[in-house]
mmCIF file of C-alpha atoms in Angstrom:
data_model
loop_
_atom_site.group_PDB
_atom_site.id
_atom_site.type_symbol
_atom_site.label_atom_id
_atom_site.label_comp_id
_atom_site.label_asym_id
_atom_site.label_seq_id
_atom_site.Cartn_x
_atom_site.Cartn_y
_atom_site.Cartn_z
ATOM 1 C CA UNK A 9 44.640 -30.096 7.734
ATOM 2 C CA UNK A 10 43.338 -28.965 10.719
ATOM 3 C CA UNK A 11 42.240 -25.467 9.755
ATOM 4 C CA UNK A 12 40.228 -27.412 6.320
ATOM 5 C CA UNK A 13 38.700 -29.131 9.300
ATOM 6 C CA UNK A 14 37.907 -25.885 11.300
ATOM 7 C CA UNK A 15 36.504 -24.201 8.282
ATOM 8 C CA UNK A 16 34.450 -26.966 7.177
ATOM 9 C CA UNK A 17 32.819 -27.364 11.071
ATOM 10 C CA UNK A 18 32.199 -23.378 10.718
ATOM 11 C CA UNK A 19 30.657 -24.217 7.445
ATOM 12 C CA UNK A 20 28.442 -27.025 8.811
ATOM 13 C CA UNK A 21 27.296 -24.616 12.118
ATOM 14 C CA UNK A 22 26.426 -21.329 9.656
ATOM 15 C CA UNK A 23 24.093 -23.945 7.289
ATOM 16 C CA UNK A 24 22.660 -25.466 10.414
ATOM 17 C CA UNK A 25 21.048 -22.396 11.804
ATOM 18 C CA UNK A 26 18.176 -20.045 10.639
ATOM 19 C CA UNK A 27 16.878 -16.472 11.963
ATOM 20 C CA UNK A 28 13.413 -16.147 11.727
ATOM 21 C CA UNK A 29 12.670 -12.404 12.042
ATOM 22 C CA UNK A 30 10.007 -10.706 13.244
ATOM 23 C CA UNK A 31 6.156 -11.237 11.730
ATOM 24 C CA UNK A 32 7.722 -14.512 10.155
ATOM 25 C CA UNK A 33 7.469 -18.137 11.686
ATOM 26 C CA UNK A 34 8.983 -21.359 10.540
ATOM 27 C CA UNK A 35 8.156 -24.812 9.900
ATOM 28 C CA UNK A 36 10.509 -27.577 9.977
ATOM 29 C CA UNK A 37 10.087 -30.347 6.857
ATOM 30 C CA UNK A 38 12.006 -33.023 7.813
ATOM 31 C CA UNK A 39 11.940 -35.910 4.231
ATOM 32 C CA UNK A 40 9.194 -33.632 3.485
ATOM 33 C CA UNK A 41 7.354 -33.978 6.447
ATOM 34 C CA UNK A 42 6.204 -31.207 8.228
ATOM 35 C CA UNK A 43 6.572 -30.306 11.844
ATOM 36 C CA UNK A 44 3.213 -29.406 13.120
ATOM 37 C CA UNK A 45 5.174 -26.912 16.166
ATOM 38 C CA UNK A 46 5.661 -23.234 15.323
ATOM 39 C CA UNK A 47 9.342 -21.690 15.422
ATOM 40 C CA UNK A 48 8.891 -18.066 16.843
ATOM 41 C CA UNK A 49 10.927 -15.105 16.033
ATOM 42 C CA UNK A 50 14.732 -15.661 16.718
ATOM 43 C CA UNK A 51 17.633 -18.273 15.743
ATOM 44 C CA UNK A 52 16.663 -22.066 15.680
ATOM 45 C CA UNK A 53 18.765 -25.161 14.698
ATOM 46 C CA UNK A 54 18.312 -27.820 12.221
ATOM 47 C CA UNK A 55 20.090 -30.746 10.677
ATOM 48 C CA UNK A 56 20.631 -29.212 6.816
ATOM 49 C CA UNK A 57 21.086 -33.096 5.706
ATOM 50 C CA UNK A 58 17.822 -33.866 6.983
ATOM 51 C CA UNK A 59 15.564 -31.139 7.702
ATOM 52 C CA UNK A 60 14.546 -27.360 6.236
ATOM 53 C CA UNK A 61 13.162 -24.537 7.246
ATOM 54 C CA UNK A 62 10.166 -23.223 5.726
ATOM 55 C CA UNK A 63 9.163 -19.190 6.673
ATOM 56 C CA UNK A 64 5.878 -17.946 6.483
ATOM 57 C CA UNK A 65 4.827 -14.300 7.159
ATOM 58 C CA UNK A 66 2.527 -13.879 9.503
ATOM 59 C CA UNK A 67 2.477 -9.653 9.152
ATOM 60 C CA UNK A 68 0.210 -7.824 6.993
ATOM 61 C CA UNK A 69 0.693 -8.667 2.932
ATOM 62 C CA UNK A 70 -0.173 -6.358 0.420
ATOM 63 C CA UNK A 71 -0.714 -8.412 -2.657
ATOM 64 C CA UNK A 72 -1.156 -6.175 -5.878
ATOM 65 C CA UNK A 73 -2.658 -7.284 -9.006
ATOM 66 C CA UNK A 74 -4.279 -5.824 -12.357
ATOM 67 C CA UNK A 75 -7.745 -7.232 -13.052
ATOM 68 C CA UNK A 76 -10.392 -6.761 -15.971
ATOM 69 C CA UNK A 77 -13.353 -6.551 -14.325
ATOM 70 C CA UNK A 78 -16.787 -7.157 -15.870
ATOM 71 C CA UNK A 79 -19.939 -4.795 -15.427
ATOM 72 C CA UNK A 80 -23.673 -5.394 -15.048
ATOM 73 C CA UNK A 81 -23.948 -3.628 -18.688
ATOM 74 C CA UNK A 82 -21.051 -6.197 -19.887
ATOM 75 C CA UNK A 83 -18.321 -3.696 -20.236
ATOM 76 C CA UNK A 84 -14.674 -4.449 -19.354
ATOM 77 C CA UNK A 85 -13.396 -2.201 -16.404
ATOM 78 C CA UNK A 86 -9.522 -2.510 -16.055
ATOM 79 C CA UNK A 87 -8.396 -1.929 -12.520
ATOM 80 C CA UNK A 88 -5.341 -1.934 -10.211
ATOM 81 C CA UNK A 89 -6.415 -3.608 -6.653
ATOM 82 C CA UNK A 90 -4.675 -4.320 -3.479
ATOM 83 C CA UNK A 91 -5.578 -7.080 -0.962
ATOM 84 C CA UNK A 92 -4.331 -6.713 2.167
ATOM 85 C CA UNK A 93 -4.351 -10.126 3.942
ATOM 86 C CA UNK A 94 -2.487 -11.825 6.687
ATOM 87 C CA UNK A 95 -2.092 -15.268 8.023
ATOM 88 C CA UNK A 96 -3.444 -17.038 11.363
ATOM 89 C CA UNK A 97 -0.202 -18.121 13.016
ATOM 90 C CA UNK A 98 -1.621 -21.547 14.292
ATOM 91 C CA UNK A 99 -2.790 -22.522 10.745
ATOM 92 C CA UNK A 100 0.478 -21.954 8.839
ATOM 93 C CA UNK A 101 1.591 -25.654 9.100
ATOM 94 C CA UNK A 102 -1.835 -26.509 7.762
ATOM 95 C CA UNK A 103 -1.657 -24.176 5.195
ATOM 96 C CA UNK A 104 1.622 -25.598 4.096
ATOM 97 C CA UNK A 105 0.257 -29.262 4.070
ATOM 98 C CA UNK A 106 -3.178 -28.130 2.672
ATOM 99 C CA UNK A 107 -2.064 -25.941 -0.214
ATOM 100 C CA UNK A 108 1.750 -25.686 -0.493
ATOM 101 C CA UNK A 109 4.518 -22.329 -0.087
ATOM 102 C CA UNK A 110 2.642 -21.333 -3.187
ATOM 103 C CA UNK A 111 -0.806 -20.522 -1.616
ATOM 104 C CA UNK A 112 -0.856 -16.779 -2.817
ATOM 105 C CA UNK A 113 -1.086 -17.647 -6.458
ATOM 106 C CA UNK A 114 -2.800 -20.909 -6.079
ATOM 107 C CA UNK A 115 -5.536 -19.760 -3.496
ATOM 108 C CA UNK A 116 -5.750 -16.134 -2.473
ATOM 109 C CA UNK A 117 -5.667 -14.819 -6.231
ATOM 110 C CA UNK A 118 -7.893 -17.301 -8.035
ATOM 111 C CA UNK A 119 -10.592 -16.693 -4.875
ATOM 112 C CA UNK A 120 -10.170 -12.987 -5.686
ATOM 113 C CA UNK A 121 -10.595 -13.642 -9.547
ATOM 114 C CA UNK A 122 -13.673 -15.127 -8.795
ATOM 115 C CA UNK A 123 -15.368 -12.970 -5.686
ATOM 116 C CA UNK A 124 -14.549 -9.556 -7.975
ATOM 117 C CA UNK A 125 -16.127 -10.998 -11.031
ATOM 118 C CA UNK A 126 -19.302 -11.671 -9.404
ATOM 119 C CA UNK A 127 -19.566 -8.213 -7.235
ATOM 120 C CA UNK A 128 -18.573 -6.514 -9.864
ATOM 121 C CA UNK A 129 -21.175 -8.091 -11.994
ATOM 122 C CA UNK A 130 -23.926 -6.938 -10.064
ATOM 123 C CA UNK A 131 -22.900 -2.773 -10.677
ATOM 124 C CA UNK A 132 -22.823 -0.348 -13.463
ATOM 125 C CA UNK A 133 -19.657 0.580 -14.648
ATOM 126 C CA UNK A 134 -19.754 4.318 -13.375
ATOM 127 C CA UNK A 135 -20.494 2.950 -9.914
ATOM 128 C CA UNK A 136 -16.987 1.612 -10.345
ATOM 129 C CA UNK A 137 -16.123 5.125 -10.536
ATOM 130 C CA UNK A 138 -18.292 6.712 -8.069
ATOM 131 C CA UNK A 139 -19.129 7.059 -4.454
ATOM 132 C CA UNK A 140 -19.825 3.367 -4.373
ATOM 133 C CA UNK A 141 -16.615 1.520 -5.130
ATOM 134 C CA UNK A 142 -16.354 1.867 -1.065
ATOM 135 C CA UNK A 143 -19.406 -0.799 -1.017
ATOM 136 C CA UNK A 144 -18.048 -2.560 -3.826
ATOM 137 C CA UNK A 145 -14.623 -3.108 -2.311
ATOM 138 C CA UNK A 146 -16.254 -4.614 1.129
ATOM 139 C CA UNK A 147 -18.924 -6.896 -0.454
ATOM 140 C CA UNK A 148 -15.698 -8.237 -2.545
ATOM 141 C CA UNK A 149 -13.846 -8.410 1.225
ATOM 142 C CA UNK A 150 -16.672 -10.285 2.828
ATOM 143 C CA UNK A 151 -16.394 -12.367 -0.123
ATOM 144 C CA UNK A 152 -12.969 -13.577 -0.045
ATOM 145 C CA UNK A 153 -13.329 -13.209 3.675
ATOM 146 C CA UNK A 154 -16.197 -16.253 3.401
ATOM 147 C CA UNK A 155 -13.942 -18.572 1.386
ATOM 148 C CA UNK A 156 -10.667 -17.850 3.183
ATOM 149 C CA UNK A 157 -11.078 -17.732 6.922
ATOM 150 C CA UNK A 158 -11.704 -21.343 8.021
ATOM 151 C CA UNK A 159 -8.256 -22.088 6.008
ATOM 152 C CA UNK A 160 -6.569 -19.487 8.332
ATOM 153 C CA UNK A 161 -6.273 -16.307 6.134
ATOM 154 C CA UNK A 162 -7.623 -13.286 6.990
ATOM 155 C CA UNK A 163 -8.776 -10.566 4.292
ATOM 156 C CA UNK A 164 -8.369 -7.089 6.120
ATOM 157 C CA UNK A 165 -8.898 -4.810 3.212
ATOM 158 C CA UNK A 166 -9.566 -4.981 -0.590
ATOM 159 C CA UNK A 167 -8.630 -1.676 -2.226
ATOM 160 C CA UNK A 168 -9.622 -0.662 -5.566
ATOM 161 C CA UNK A 169 -6.518 1.670 -6.339
ATOM 162 C CA UNK A 170 -7.565 2.744 -10.407
ATOM 163 C CA UNK A 171 -10.300 2.486 -12.242
ATOM 164 C CA UNK A 172 -10.340 2.853 -15.505
ATOM 165 C CA UNK A 173 -13.145 2.868 -17.944
ATOM 166 C CA UNK A 174 -14.262 2.392 -21.469
ATOM 167 C CA UNK A 175 -13.033 6.211 -23.132
ATOM 168 C CA UNK A 176 -16.600 6.981 -24.258
ATOM 169 C CA UNK A 177 -17.931 5.878 -20.993
ATOM 170 C CA UNK A 178 -15.180 8.183 -19.271
ATOM 171 C CA UNK A 179 -16.602 11.180 -21.613
ATOM 172 C CA UNK A 180 -19.983 10.467 -21.041
ATOM 173 C CA UNK A 181 -19.676 10.791 -17.216
ATOM 174 C CA UNK A 182 -17.543 13.901 -17.648
ATOM 175 C CA UNK A 183 -20.430 15.427 -20.009
ATOM 176 C CA UNK A 184 -22.737 14.619 -16.748
ATOM 177 C CA UNK A 185 -20.698 15.802 -14.219
ATOM 178 C CA UNK A 186 -19.975 19.107 -15.793
ATOM 179 C CA UNK A 187 -23.956 19.484 -16.919
ATOM 180 C CA UNK A 188 -24.835 19.182 -12.563
ATOM 181 C CA UNK A 189 -22.106 21.576 -11.823
ATOM 182 C CA UNK A 190 -23.492 24.374 -14.410
ATOM 183 C CA UNK A 191 -27.044 23.364 -12.820
ATOM 184 C CA UNK A 192 -25.511 23.677 -9.502
ATOM 185 C CA UNK A 193 -24.159 27.394 -10.547
ATOM 186 C CA UNK A 194 -27.521 28.331 -12.191
ATOM 187 C CA UNK A 195 -29.886 27.307 -9.196
ATOM 188 C CA UNK A 196 -26.914 29.420 -6.977
ATOM 189 C CA UNK A 197 -27.634 32.267 -9.155
ATOM 190 C CA UNK A 198 -31.276 32.119 -9.291
ATOM 191 C CA UNK A 199 -31.488 31.673 -5.373
ATOM 192 C CA UNK A 200 -29.612 34.692 -5.310
ATOM 193 C CA UNK A 201 -31.560 36.626 -7.750
ATOM 194 C CA UNK A 202 -34.733 35.612 -5.891
ATOM 195 C CA UNK A 203 -33.049 36.326 -2.310
ATOM 196 C CA UNK A 204 -32.218 40.103 -3.771
ATOM 197 C CA UNK A 205 -35.632 40.490 -5.005
ATOM 198 C CA UNK A 206 -37.193 39.637 -1.562
ATOM 199 C CA UNK A 207 -34.932 42.426 -0.577
ATOM 200 C CA UNK A 208 -35.884 44.769 -2.493
ATOM 201 C CA UNK A 209 -39.685 44.424 -1.942
ATOM 202 C CA UNK A 210 -39.650 44.294 1.510
ATOM 203 C CA UNK A 211 -37.611 47.578 1.422
ATOM 204 C CA UNK A 212 -40.118 48.697 -1.088
ATOM 205 C CA UNK A 213 -43.114 47.772 1.611
ATOM 206 C CA UNK A 214 -41.409 49.737 3.983
ATOM 207 C CA UNK A 215 -41.003 52.655 1.978
ATOM 208 C CA UNK A 216 -44.568 53.156 0.936
ATOM 209 C CA UNK A 217 -45.598 52.123 4.324
ATOM 210 C CA UNK A 218 -43.596 55.431 5.738
ATOM 211 C CA UNK A 219 -45.056 57.816 3.149
ATOM 212 C CA UNK A 220 -48.785 55.976 4.233
ATOM 213 C CA UNK A 221 -47.975 56.958 7.966
ATOM 214 C CA UNK A 222 -46.449 60.448 6.802
ATOM 215 C CA UNK A 223 -49.310 61.564 4.305
ATOM 216 C CA UNK A 224 -51.945 60.266 7.165
ATOM 217 C CA UNK A 225 -50.177 62.630 9.654
ATOM 218 C CA UNK A 226 -50.096 65.796 6.945
ATOM 219 C CA UNK A 227 -53.983 67.054 8.211
ATOM 220 C CA UNK A 228 -54.952 70.516 7.752
ATOM 221 C CA UNK A 229 -54.469 71.396 11.227
ATOM 222 C CA UNK A 230 -50.877 70.188 11.490
ATOM 223 C CA UNK A 231 -50.352 71.842 7.811
ATOM 224 C CA UNK A 232 -51.309 75.848 9.141
ATOM 225 C CA UNK A 233 -49.789 74.770 12.463
ATOM 226 C CA UNK A 234 -46.314 74.645 10.334
ATOM 227 C CA UNK A 235 -47.027 77.770 8.226
ATOM 228 C CA UNK A 236 -47.935 79.892 11.680
ATOM 229 C CA UNK A 237 -44.555 78.590 13.043
ATOM 230 C CA UNK A 238 -43.023 79.673 9.249
ATOM 231 C CA UNK A 239 -43.954 83.111 9.927
ATOM 232 C CA UNK A 240 -43.036 83.727 13.188
ATOM 233 C CA UNK A 241 -39.612 82.419 12.406
ATOM 234 C CA UNK A 242 -39.528 85.212 9.333
ATOM 235 C CA UNK A 243 -40.497 88.040 11.519
ATOM 236 C CA UNK A 244 -37.736 87.128 13.761
ATOM 237 C CA UNK A 245 -35.482 87.351 11.100
ATOM 238 C CA UNK A 246 -32.832 90.997 10.923
ATOM 239 C CA UNK A 247 -33.481 90.687 6.997
ATOM 240 C CA UNK A 248 -35.576 92.169 4.526
ATOM 241 C CA UNK A 249 -37.910 90.251 2.926
ATOM 242 C CA UNK A 250 -41.178 90.380 0.999
ATOM 243 C CA UNK A 251 -43.657 87.947 2.089
ATOM 244 C CA UNK A 252 -46.757 86.592 -0.085
ATOM 245 C CA UNK A 253 -49.125 84.292 1.284
ATOM 246 C CA UNK A 254 -52.561 83.493 0.927
ATOM 247 C CA UNK A 255 -52.557 82.948 4.766
ATOM 248 C CA UNK A 256 -51.697 79.394 4.559
ATOM 249 C CA UNK A 257 -48.460 79.487 2.660
ATOM 250 C CA UNK A 258 -45.798 82.323 2.796
ATOM 251 C CA UNK A 259 -44.099 82.881 -0.295
ATOM 252 C CA UNK A 260 -40.738 84.467 0.494
ATOM 253 C CA UNK A 261 -38.746 86.997 -1.958
ATOM 254 C CA UNK A 262 -35.344 88.091 -0.207
ATOM 255 C CA UNK A 263 -34.561 92.271 -0.772
ATOM 256 C CA UNK A 264 -30.538 92.762 -0.449
ATOM 257 C CA UNK A 265 -29.536 94.236 3.048
ATOM 258 C CA UNK A 266 -28.516 97.629 3.391
ATOM 259 C CA UNK A 267 -24.866 98.111 4.173
#
């Protein structure tokens, strides 16, 4: 009998203690009435016959959902979106009393659906698949923050993880991107050819200028001087030669050397 009493006592003690983990707070509900005091992380005791502990996470929560979003041109865009939010610790009793424990489904998700539909309907479908996605995410976040901040919710980020455009629109965007890439490649080739043509033009102008300078420098006196120098070098040569000249330019005929 004593052993049974001990077992019952242990069972009562174990059910009258609750452990609140890091990133959570607890609120006591006694006969359905919420205690405004917040229980911090750790172990706390309570009367299991009259009281229960409601635990609420105050760390950042990631809520993912699939949603069909409207676009400005009336298309339906399938998307997978993450909402990162947290709860102000001091507002937890108010949230439980005002909305209940299903605050995520009752409040956050409904506010998100409304905000997302209002924002995306102002943008073209292709914008959700481009660099404007961040702008759309920020506007949805701001709209949700305006609706939820006074109720104790902090919307940290809205992330459009995947966007599925209608098949025909996706093909059109791919064709456009391909055409833009081809146009950029062609522009690169044309620019390269223009630079090469400019290089050749500058090179040709340099060669022409050099030829002009050389031609202008070959005056009659210089030509005669060069001829005299050539005659002098020929005269000093030990080889037998026949030189035919009109006095201006020599013409050389080599003869075999005697052995």
